[in-house]
Amino acid sequence: MAEAHRAVSVLYQALLTGLVLTLVTRRGEDEAAEFVFRLFRRQHLEKFLSGLVKLGLDRLPPAVACAQYHYLSNQLGSVKTEYAYESDRKAWVRYPPPRWIWSGSAICGIPSRVNAAILHGWHGHNGVTLANPRLGFVCTGQTVDGHPGLEGYYVEHDRDLAEDERVRFAPGEDMPDADPAHAPRLDPAAWPAERLELVISRYAMEYVRTALPVLLELLGPADTRRLLGHAARLIGMQYHDETAQLLGIASSGPAAFAGYLAALAAAQGEEVQVSSEPGRARVRQKSWRLARGLEPLDPAAFDAWAELWHGALAAHDRRLHLAVTREGGAIDFVITSR
């Protein structure tokens, strides 16, 4: 099951990156930055306070709690991170290369302002959420600008900060070397191996889950269907071979692709049923976990998401046909020979 969780993570991580690149190239830097800002602000509002409690950080000094939150929460998703403590009022976090969110050569297509929107959306709002108007984030480097990682520190100032001071950029400053021996640790009793394995897939899924309503609000249904659908189809094609290898699926045909879909659905937490006969196979999943808590969503979001599997089938066997339908919450995938 660990490999299936990894395959889900690979697909949804790539879909997030591909979506941002699609917005950069087809809608421009301004709209891509606005999307990233809204995405991370929405995730912040949904997850930050409860996450502090889950990670056992809610009683730490604010700057330290924030830096440790980013360190631990990103490590859970297999994101490379570092942490350094200076004082109760100043603590650092760093995301060394390779950057998880801009995987591989995709980082070359991400404008500086689009990456900075992550910090404005999340990091700069931590003080507001914690009701501490003196808490801000200072960014000392961005990987997309050629610095050796995205890094910065949370600092509690001696005065309240204006809105435009909550994130400051100071590329001349440098993070101290991280000491792994003094890095925060998860409680192994609360985070056994099985839970850690599950988080790998859920971490990437949550980004796409959050993206669905954000895209609908920003672009409207028609452009959500068109742009997210375009990105999803390309990602499905590009990452089919890698994810199929992780799942141990080497053959072609309807039954093999049904096995591929079923394994990925199960790793996403879905209850699935599979049936097959010569020239035809069907996968039925009883819900759409990705959209849990978001319904009702415009059907455009589902249609765009379904393109991920149309793309995967095009790489699996371009002579096959896939029909994806949703009724009463359940989803049917029917694969047939043309």
mmCIF file of C-alpha atoms in Angstrom:
data_model
loop_
_atom_site.group_PDB
_atom_site.id
_atom_site.type_symbol
_atom_site.label_atom_id
_atom_site.label_comp_id
_atom_site.label_asym_id
_atom_site.label_seq_id
_atom_site.Cartn_x
_atom_site.Cartn_y
_atom_site.Cartn_z
ATOM 1 C CA MET A 1 0.000 0.000 0.000
ATOM 2 C CA ALA A 2 2.944 2.347 0.576
ATOM 3 C CA GLU A 3 3.710 2.396 -3.149
ATOM 4 C CA ALA A 4 0.079 3.215 -3.958
ATOM 5 C CA HIS A 5 0.179 6.180 -1.574
ATOM 6 C CA ARG A 6 3.370 7.307 -3.268
ATOM 7 C CA ALA A 7 1.695 7.032 -6.697
ATOM 8 C CA VAL A 8 -1.224 9.198 -5.540
ATOM 9 C CA SER A 9 1.236 11.748 -4.175
ATOM 10 C CA VAL A 10 3.161 11.827 -7.463
ATOM 11 C CA LEU A 11 0.006 12.437 -9.506
ATOM 12 C CA TYR A 12 -1.525 15.155 -7.358
ATOM 13 C CA GLN A 13 1.781 16.911 -6.734
ATOM 14 C CA ALA A 14 2.354 17.053 -10.483
ATOM 15 C CA LEU A 15 -1.213 18.209 -11.085
ATOM 16 C CA LEU A 16 -0.764 21.143 -8.703
ATOM 17 C CA THR A 17 2.472 22.202 -10.401
ATOM 18 C CA GLY A 18 1.008 21.669 -13.861
ATOM 19 C CA LEU A 19 -2.035 23.739 -12.999
ATOM 20 C CA VAL A 20 0.057 26.705 -11.860
ATOM 21 C CA LEU A 21 2.195 26.496 -15.006
ATOM 22 C CA THR A 22 -0.972 26.342 -17.102
ATOM 23 C CA LEU A 23 -2.203 29.544 -15.471
ATOM 24 C CA VAL A 24 1.171 31.249 -15.932
ATOM 25 C CA THR A 25 1.301 30.416 -19.649
ATOM 26 C CA ARG A 26 -2.381 30.817 -20.531
ATOM 27 C CA ARG A 27 -3.695 33.468 -18.123
ATOM 28 C CA GLY A 28 -0.556 35.338 -17.101
ATOM 29 C CA GLU A 29 1.545 35.949 -14.009
ATOM 30 C CA ASP A 30 -1.053 38.112 -12.250
ATOM 31 C CA GLU A 31 -3.776 35.472 -12.325
ATOM 32 C CA ALA A 32 -1.376 32.666 -11.442
ATOM 33 C CA ALA A 33 -0.153 34.632 -8.409
ATOM 34 C CA GLU A 34 -3.732 35.372 -7.343
ATOM 35 C CA PHE A 35 -4.591 31.682 -7.577
ATOM 36 C CA VAL A 36 -1.577 30.661 -5.471
ATOM 37 C CA PHE A 37 -2.377 33.360 -2.894
ATOM 38 C CA ARG A 38 -6.001 32.231 -2.580
ATOM 39 C CA LEU A 39 -5.007 28.558 -2.472
ATOM 40 C CA PHE A 40 -2.579 28.984 0.410
ATOM 41 C CA ARG A 41 -4.773 31.436 2.306
ATOM 42 C CA ARG A 42 -7.683 28.984 2.151
ATOM 43 C CA GLN A 43 -5.482 26.123 3.325
ATOM 44 C CA HIS A 44 -4.127 28.306 6.115
ATOM 45 C CA LEU A 45 -7.612 29.180 7.370
ATOM 46 C CA GLU A 46 -8.720 25.539 7.214
ATOM 47 C CA LYS A 47 -5.677 23.854 8.722
ATOM 48 C CA PHE A 48 -3.271 26.044 10.651
ATOM 49 C CA LEU A 49 -4.829 26.236 14.118
ATOM 50 C CA SER A 50 -5.987 22.608 14.197
ATOM 51 C CA GLY A 51 -2.592 21.565 12.812
ATOM 52 C CA LEU A 52 -0.765 23.269 15.668
ATOM 53 C CA VAL A 53 -2.777 21.178 18.105
ATOM 54 C CA LYS A 54 -2.316 17.923 16.170
ATOM 55 C CA LEU A 55 1.437 18.461 16.080
ATOM 56 C CA GLY A 56 1.615 19.409 19.765
ATOM 57 C CA LEU A 57 2.899 22.940 19.067
ATOM 58 C CA ASP A 58 0.065 25.102 20.337
ATOM 59 C CA ARG A 59 1.779 26.032 23.638
ATOM 60 C CA LEU A 60 5.098 27.142 22.160
ATOM 61 C CA PRO A 61 6.072 30.816 21.644
ATOM 62 C CA PRO A 62 4.413 32.031 18.430
ATOM 63 C CA ALA A 63 7.520 32.409 16.241
ATOM 64 C CA VAL A 64 8.848 29.009 17.302
ATOM 65 C CA ALA A 65 5.458 27.325 16.903
ATOM 66 C CA CYS A 66 5.082 28.681 13.369
ATOM 67 C CA ALA A 67 8.543 27.615 12.209
ATOM 68 C CA GLN A 68 8.137 24.162 13.753
ATOM 69 C CA TYR A 69 4.688 23.850 12.193
ATOM 70 C CA HIS A 70 6.068 24.391 8.697
ATOM 71 C CA TYR A 71 8.977 22.075 9.383
ATOM 72 C CA LEU A 72 6.872 19.178 10.683
ATOM 73 C CA SER A 73 3.790 19.531 8.462
ATOM 74 C CA ASN A 74 5.903 19.611 5.311
ATOM 75 C CA GLN A 75 8.093 16.723 6.435
ATOM 76 C CA LEU A 76 4.911 14.684 6.809
ATOM 77 C CA GLY A 77 4.293 15.192 3.096
ATOM 78 C CA SER A 78 7.878 14.175 2.217
ATOM 79 C CA VAL A 79 8.906 17.784 1.587
ATOM 80 C CA LYS A 80 12.560 18.511 2.320
ATOM 81 C CA THR A 81 12.719 21.047 5.167
ATOM 82 C CA GLU A 82 15.129 22.421 7.777
ATOM 83 C CA TYR A 83 14.596 24.279 11.059
ATOM 84 C CA ALA A 84 16.778 26.524 13.218
ATOM 85 C CA TYR A 85 15.985 28.146 16.568
ATOM 86 C CA GLU A 86 17.514 31.503 17.490
ATOM 87 C CA SER A 87 15.291 32.640 20.343
ATOM 88 C CA ASP A 88 11.720 32.427 21.570
ATOM 89 C CA ARG A 89 11.017 35.391 19.289
ATOM 90 C CA LYS A 90 12.899 34.248 16.179
ATOM 91 C CA ALA A 91 12.964 30.857 14.445
ATOM 92 C CA TRP A 92 13.879 29.805 10.910
ATOM 93 C CA VAL A 93 12.462 27.393 8.372
ATOM 94 C CA ARG A 94 14.068 26.438 5.059
ATOM 95 C CA TYR A 95 12.958 24.397 2.063
ATOM 96 C CA PRO A 96 16.183 23.281 0.346
ATOM 97 C CA PRO A 97 16.210 22.187 -3.295
ATOM 98 C CA PRO A 98 14.705 20.273 -4.893
ATOM 99 C CA ARG A 99 11.470 22.145 -4.226
ATOM 100 C CA TRP A 100 8.526 19.791 -3.826
ATOM 101 C CA ILE A 101 5.893 22.111 -5.207
ATOM 102 C CA TRP A 102 7.869 23.029 -8.350
ATOM 103 C CA SER A 103 9.204 19.573 -9.123
ATOM 104 C CA GLY A 104 11.978 19.001 -11.652
ATOM 105 C CA SER A 105 12.427 21.472 -14.490
ATOM 106 C CA ALA A 106 9.013 23.042 -13.750
ATOM 107 C CA ILE A 107 10.762 25.447 -11.384
ATOM 108 C CA CYS A 108 12.157 27.264 -14.432
ATOM 109 C CA GLY A 109 8.638 28.381 -15.385
ATOM 110 C CA ILE A 110 7.584 29.827 -12.016
ATOM 111 C CA PRO A 111 7.843 33.632 -11.728
ATOM 112 C CA SER A 112 9.203 35.050 -8.481
ATOM 113 C CA ARG A 113 5.893 36.742 -7.657
ATOM 114 C CA VAL A 114 3.955 33.510 -8.065
ATOM 115 C CA ASN A 115 6.209 31.791 -5.551
ATOM 116 C CA ALA A 116 6.037 34.778 -3.187
ATOM 117 C CA ALA A 117 2.243 34.439 -3.225
ATOM 118 C CA ILE A 118 2.695 31.314 -1.078
ATOM 119 C CA LEU A 119 4.242 33.453 1.653
ATOM 120 C CA HIS A 120 1.615 36.201 1.427
ATOM 121 C CA GLY A 121 -1.163 33.618 1.435
ATOM 122 C CA TRP A 122 0.028 31.598 4.417
ATOM 123 C CA HIS A 123 3.161 32.720 6.276
ATOM 124 C CA GLY A 124 2.199 36.364 6.524
ATOM 125 C CA HIS A 125 -1.201 35.514 7.972
ATOM 126 C CA ASN A 126 0.002 33.404 10.904
ATOM 127 C CA GLY A 127 0.191 36.382 13.232
ATOM 128 C CA VAL A 128 -3.351 37.414 12.324
ATOM 129 C CA THR A 129 -4.692 33.932 13.022
ATOM 130 C CA LEU A 130 -2.794 33.749 16.318
ATOM 131 C CA ALA A 131 -4.104 37.228 17.295
ATOM 132 C CA ASN A 132 -0.504 38.402 17.525
ATOM 133 C CA PRO A 133 -0.136 41.542 15.359
ATOM 134 C CA ARG A 134 3.619 41.750 16.055
ATOM 135 C CA LEU A 135 4.425 38.426 14.377
ATOM 136 C CA GLY A 136 5.775 38.531 10.828
ATOM 137 C CA PHE A 137 7.769 36.469 8.344
ATOM 138 C CA VAL A 138 11.024 37.584 6.731
ATOM 139 C CA CYS A 139 11.939 35.772 3.512
ATOM 140 C CA THR A 140 15.710 35.635 2.974
ATOM 141 C CA GLY A 141 15.739 33.629 -0.247
ATOM 142 C CA GLN A 142 13.582 32.051 -2.945
ATOM 143 C CA THR A 143 14.707 29.062 -4.985
ATOM 144 C CA VAL A 144 12.993 30.440 -8.092
ATOM 145 C CA ASP A 145 15.304 33.482 -7.850
ATOM 146 C CA GLY A 146 18.401 31.271 -7.789
ATOM 147 C CA HIS A 147 18.887 31.155 -4.021
ATOM 148 C CA PRO A 148 19.793 27.785 -2.456
ATOM 149 C CA GLY A 149 16.304 27.180 -1.136
ATOM 150 C CA LEU A 150 13.211 29.035 0.028
ATOM 151 C CA GLU A 151 14.078 30.216 3.504
ATOM 152 C CA GLY A 152 13.141 32.761 6.116
ATOM 153 C CA TYR A 153 12.278 33.320 9.729
ATOM 154 C CA TYR A 154 9.327 34.110 11.906
ATOM 155 C CA VAL A 155 10.032 37.028 14.194
ATOM 156 C CA GLU A 156 8.028 38.750 16.887
ATOM 157 C CA HIS A 157 8.637 42.494 16.537
ATOM 158 C CA ASP A 158 8.409 45.141 19.247
ATOM 159 C CA ARG A 159 5.403 46.779 17.600
ATOM 160 C CA ASP A 160 2.282 45.877 15.680
ATOM 161 C CA LEU A 161 2.810 45.309 11.954
ATOM 162 C CA ALA A 162 0.863 46.908 9.137
ATOM 163 C CA GLU A 163 -0.648 44.527 6.604
ATOM 164 C CA ASP A 164 2.110 45.155 4.049
ATOM 165 C CA GLU A 165 4.806 44.441 6.695
ATOM 166 C CA ARG A 166 3.684 40.921 7.568
ATOM 167 C CA VAL A 167 5.945 39.490 4.861
ATOM 168 C CA ARG A 168 9.293 41.187 4.252
ATOM 169 C CA PHE A 169 12.047 40.202 1.805
ATOM 170 C CA ALA A 170 15.681 40.422 2.968
ATOM 171 C CA PRO A 171 17.885 38.367 0.636
ATOM 172 C CA GLY A 172 21.091 39.584 2.304
ATOM 173 C CA GLU A 173 20.395 37.639 5.508
ATOM 174 C CA ASP A 174 21.352 33.974 5.865
ATOM 175 C CA MET A 175 19.841 31.138 7.875
ATOM 176 C CA PRO A 176 22.125 29.451 10.427
ATOM 177 C CA ASP A 177 23.056 25.852 9.714
ATOM 178 C CA ALA A 178 20.305 23.487 10.803
ATOM 179 C CA ASP A 179 21.179 20.946 13.485
ATOM 180 C CA PRO A 180 19.157 17.757 12.922
ATOM 181 C CA ALA A 181 19.798 16.727 16.536
ATOM 182 C CA HIS A 182 17.789 19.739 17.712
ATOM 183 C CA ALA A 183 15.023 19.547 15.116
ATOM 184 C CA PRO A 184 11.459 19.039 16.363
ATOM 185 C CA ARG A 185 10.199 15.468 16.448
ATOM 186 C CA LEU A 186 6.769 13.908 16.094
ATOM 187 C CA ASP A 187 5.424 11.804 18.926
ATOM 188 C CA PRO A 188 5.842 8.230 17.589
ATOM 189 C CA ALA A 189 2.853 7.069 19.620
ATOM 190 C CA ALA A 190 0.605 9.609 17.907
ATOM 191 C CA TRP A 191 2.227 9.159 14.497
ATOM 192 C CA PRO A 192 2.818 5.438 13.859
ATOM 193 C CA ALA A 193 4.183 4.217 10.523
ATOM 194 C CA GLU A 194 0.714 3.464 9.134
ATOM 195 C CA ARG A 195 -0.463 7.032 9.755
ATOM 196 C CA LEU A 196 2.700 8.502 8.249
ATOM 197 C CA GLU A 197 2.233 6.374 5.129
ATOM 198 C CA LEU A 198 -1.323 7.633 4.718
ATOM 199 C CA VAL A 199 -0.315 11.287 5.111
ATOM 200 C CA ILE A 200 1.974 11.111 2.066
ATOM 201 C CA SER A 201 -0.981 10.762 -0.296
ATOM 202 C CA ARG A 202 -3.330 13.008 1.675
ATOM 203 C CA TYR A 203 -0.803 15.869 1.720
ATOM 204 C CA ALA A 204 -0.754 16.164 -2.073
ATOM 205 C CA MET A 205 -4.482 15.487 -2.386
ATOM 206 C CA GLU A 206 -5.306 18.379 -0.073
ATOM 207 C CA TYR A 207 -3.694 20.883 -2.403
ATOM 208 C CA VAL A 208 -5.890 19.770 -5.306
ATOM 209 C CA ARG A 209 -8.943 19.537 -3.058
ATOM 210 C CA THR A 210 -8.422 23.154 -2.012
ATOM 211 C CA ALA A 211 -7.755 24.199 -5.605
ATOM 212 C CA LEU A 212 -11.202 23.114 -6.841
ATOM 213 C CA PRO A 213 -13.340 25.803 -5.141
ATOM 214 C CA VAL A 214 -10.574 28.396 -5.524
ATOM 215 C CA LEU A 215 -10.490 27.864 -9.285
ATOM 216 C CA LEU A 216 -14.255 28.006 -9.575
ATOM 217 C CA GLU A 217 -14.310 31.318 -7.692
ATOM 218 C CA LEU A 218 -11.401 32.789 -9.654
ATOM 219 C CA LEU A 219 -12.056 31.505 -13.180
ATOM 220 C CA GLY A 220 -15.678 30.376 -13.279
ATOM 221 C CA PRO A 221 -16.896 26.921 -14.352
ATOM 222 C CA ALA A 222 -16.063 27.095 -18.064
ATOM 223 C CA ASP A 223 -12.417 28.074 -17.624
ATOM 224 C CA THR A 224 -12.012 25.713 -14.669
ATOM 225 C CA ARG A 225 -13.152 22.869 -16.894
ATOM 226 C CA ARG A 226 -10.901 24.010 -19.716
ATOM 227 C CA LEU A 227 -7.687 24.910 -17.878
ATOM 228 C CA LEU A 228 -7.703 22.413 -15.017
ATOM 229 C CA GLY A 229 -8.916 19.762 -17.449
ATOM 230 C CA HIS A 230 -6.073 20.536 -19.843
ATOM 231 C CA ALA A 231 -3.477 20.305 -17.070
ATOM 232 C CA ALA A 232 -5.028 17.117 -15.688
ATOM 233 C CA ARG A 233 -5.015 15.341 -19.061
ATOM 234 C CA LEU A 234 -1.359 16.204 -19.655
ATOM 235 C CA ILE A 235 -0.336 15.102 -16.164
ATOM 236 C CA GLY A 236 -2.253 11.839 -16.521
ATOM 237 C CA MET A 237 -0.360 11.070 -19.729
ATOM 238 C CA GLN A 238 3.039 12.176 -18.457
ATOM 239 C CA TYR A 239 2.891 10.321 -15.144
ATOM 240 C CA HIS A 240 1.069 7.142 -16.104
ATOM 241 C CA ASP A 241 4.215 5.102 -16.642
ATOM 242 C CA GLU A 242 5.814 6.174 -13.353
ATOM 243 C CA THR A 243 2.684 5.554 -11.302
ATOM 244 C CA ALA A 244 1.863 2.265 -13.051
ATOM 245 C CA GLN A 245 5.381 1.066 -12.235
ATOM 246 C CA LEU A 246 4.880 2.001 -8.579
ATOM 247 C CA LEU A 247 1.657 -0.033 -8.607
ATOM 248 C CA GLY A 248 3.285 -3.019 -10.330
ATOM 249 C CA ILE A 249 1.037 -2.798 -13.404
ATOM 250 C CA ALA A 250 2.904 -3.748 -16.566
ATOM 251 C CA SER A 251 0.232 -5.131 -18.917
ATOM 252 C CA SER A 252 -2.241 -3.260 -21.120
ATOM 253 C CA GLY A 253 -5.957 -3.719 -21.798
ATOM 254 C CA PRO A 254 -9.159 -2.784 -19.961
ATOM 255 C CA ALA A 255 -8.623 -5.071 -16.950
ATOM 256 C CA ALA A 256 -5.113 -3.769 -16.332
ATOM 257 C CA PHE A 257 -6.255 -0.158 -16.441
ATOM 258 C CA ALA A 258 -9.137 -0.986 -14.119
ATOM 259 C CA GLY A 259 -6.555 -2.375 -11.699
ATOM 260 C CA TYR A 260 -4.607 0.871 -12.011
ATOM 261 C CA LEU A 261 -7.663 3.008 -11.245
ATOM 262 C CA ALA A 262 -8.785 0.776 -8.396
ATOM 263 C CA ALA A 263 -5.376 0.815 -6.689
ATOM 264 C CA LEU A 264 -5.186 4.623 -6.874
ATOM 265 C CA ALA A 265 -8.772 5.010 -5.660
ATOM 266 C CA ALA A 266 -8.157 2.718 -2.681
ATOM 267 C CA ALA A 267 -5.045 4.723 -1.764
ATOM 268 C CA GLN A 268 -7.214 7.864 -1.818
ATOM 269 C CA GLY A 269 -9.478 6.277 0.778
ATOM 270 C CA GLU A 270 -12.220 5.141 -1.585
ATOM 271 C CA GLU A 271 -14.243 1.944 -1.352
ATOM 272 C CA VAL A 272 -14.063 0.342 -4.778
ATOM 273 C CA GLN A 273 -15.582 -2.528 -6.741
ATOM 274 C CA VAL A 274 -14.006 -3.937 -9.906
ATOM 275 C CA SER A 275 -15.528 -6.154 -12.578
ATOM 276 C CA SER A 276 -14.221 -7.194 -15.975
ATOM 277 C CA GLU A 277 -15.029 -9.292 -19.013
ATOM 278 C CA PRO A 278 -13.331 -9.643 -22.388
ATOM 279 C CA GLY A 279 -12.914 -6.164 -23.916
ATOM 280 C CA ARG A 280 -14.533 -4.331 -20.991
ATOM 281 C CA ALA A 281 -13.849 -3.450 -17.352
ATOM 282 C CA ARG A 282 -15.593 -1.327 -14.749
ATOM 283 C CA VAL A 283 -14.464 0.370 -11.554
ATOM 284 C CA ARG A 284 -17.041 1.794 -9.192
ATOM 285 C CA GLN A 285 -16.046 3.970 -6.258
ATOM 286 C CA LYS A 286 -18.727 4.810 -3.749
ATOM 287 C CA SER A 287 -17.769 8.449 -3.165
ATOM 288 C CA TRP A 288 -15.496 11.275 -4.280
ATOM 289 C CA ARG A 289 -13.300 11.744 -1.245
ATOM 290 C CA LEU A 290 -11.332 14.527 -2.894
ATOM 291 C CA ALA A 291 -14.387 16.791 -2.705
ATOM 292 C CA ARG A 292 -15.434 15.820 0.814
ATOM 293 C CA GLY A 293 -16.665 18.899 2.666
ATOM 294 C CA LEU A 294 -16.823 20.978 -0.523
ATOM 295 C CA GLU A 295 -20.122 19.875 -1.992
ATOM 296 C CA PRO A 296 -22.073 21.084 -3.788
ATOM 297 C CA LEU A 297 -19.395 21.856 -6.395
ATOM 298 C CA ASP A 298 -20.094 22.926 -9.932
ATOM 299 C CA PRO A 299 -19.873 19.845 -12.221
ATOM 300 C CA ALA A 300 -17.016 21.560 -14.061
ATOM 301 C CA ALA A 301 -14.676 20.605 -11.202
ATOM 302 C CA PHE A 302 -15.509 16.907 -11.559
ATOM 303 C CA ASP A 303 -15.229 17.025 -15.342
ATOM 304 C CA ALA A 304 -11.781 18.604 -15.103
ATOM 305 C CA TRP A 305 -10.595 16.068 -12.498
ATOM 306 C CA ALA A 306 -11.804 13.206 -14.713
ATOM 307 C CA GLU A 307 -9.379 14.356 -17.416
ATOM 308 C CA LEU A 308 -6.563 13.030 -15.224
ATOM 309 C CA TRP A 309 -7.780 9.497 -15.906
ATOM 310 C CA HIS A 310 -8.499 10.131 -19.585
ATOM 311 C CA GLY A 311 -4.892 11.241 -19.900
ATOM 312 C CA ALA A 312 -3.611 8.183 -18.054
ATOM 313 C CA LEU A 313 -5.607 5.900 -20.355
ATOM 314 C CA ALA A 314 -4.174 7.626 -23.434
ATOM 315 C CA ALA A 315 -0.712 6.592 -22.233
ATOM 316 C CA HIS A 316 -1.832 3.135 -21.072
ATOM 317 C CA ASP A 317 -3.505 2.173 -24.368
ATOM 318 C CA ARG A 318 -4.707 4.816 -26.810
ATOM 319 C CA ARG A 319 -7.027 2.285 -28.486
ATOM 320 C CA LEU A 320 -9.225 2.033 -25.392
ATOM 321 C CA HIS A 321 -12.144 4.274 -24.418
ATOM 322 C CA LEU A 322 -12.991 5.568 -20.938
ATOM 323 C CA ALA A 323 -16.363 6.821 -19.732
ATOM 324 C CA VAL A 324 -16.438 8.550 -16.332
ATOM 325 C CA THR A 325 -19.834 9.296 -14.810
ATOM 326 C CA ARG A 326 -21.063 10.379 -11.411
ATOM 327 C CA GLU A 327 -24.510 9.730 -10.018
ATOM 328 C CA GLY A 328 -25.710 9.899 -6.436
ATOM 329 C CA GLY A 329 -22.179 10.514 -5.213
ATOM 330 C CA ALA A 330 -20.742 7.312 -6.674
ATOM 331 C CA ILE A 331 -18.363 7.341 -9.637
ATOM 332 C CA ASP A 332 -18.252 4.777 -12.439
ATOM 333 C CA PHE A 333 -15.237 4.248 -14.697
ATOM 334 C CA VAL A 334 -16.004 2.039 -17.692
ATOM 335 C CA ILE A 335 -13.111 1.017 -19.936
ATOM 336 C CA THR A 336 -13.894 -0.555 -23.290
ATOM 337 C CA SER A 337 -12.124 -1.532 -26.502
ATOM 338 C CA ARG A 338 -12.966 0.825 -29.348
#
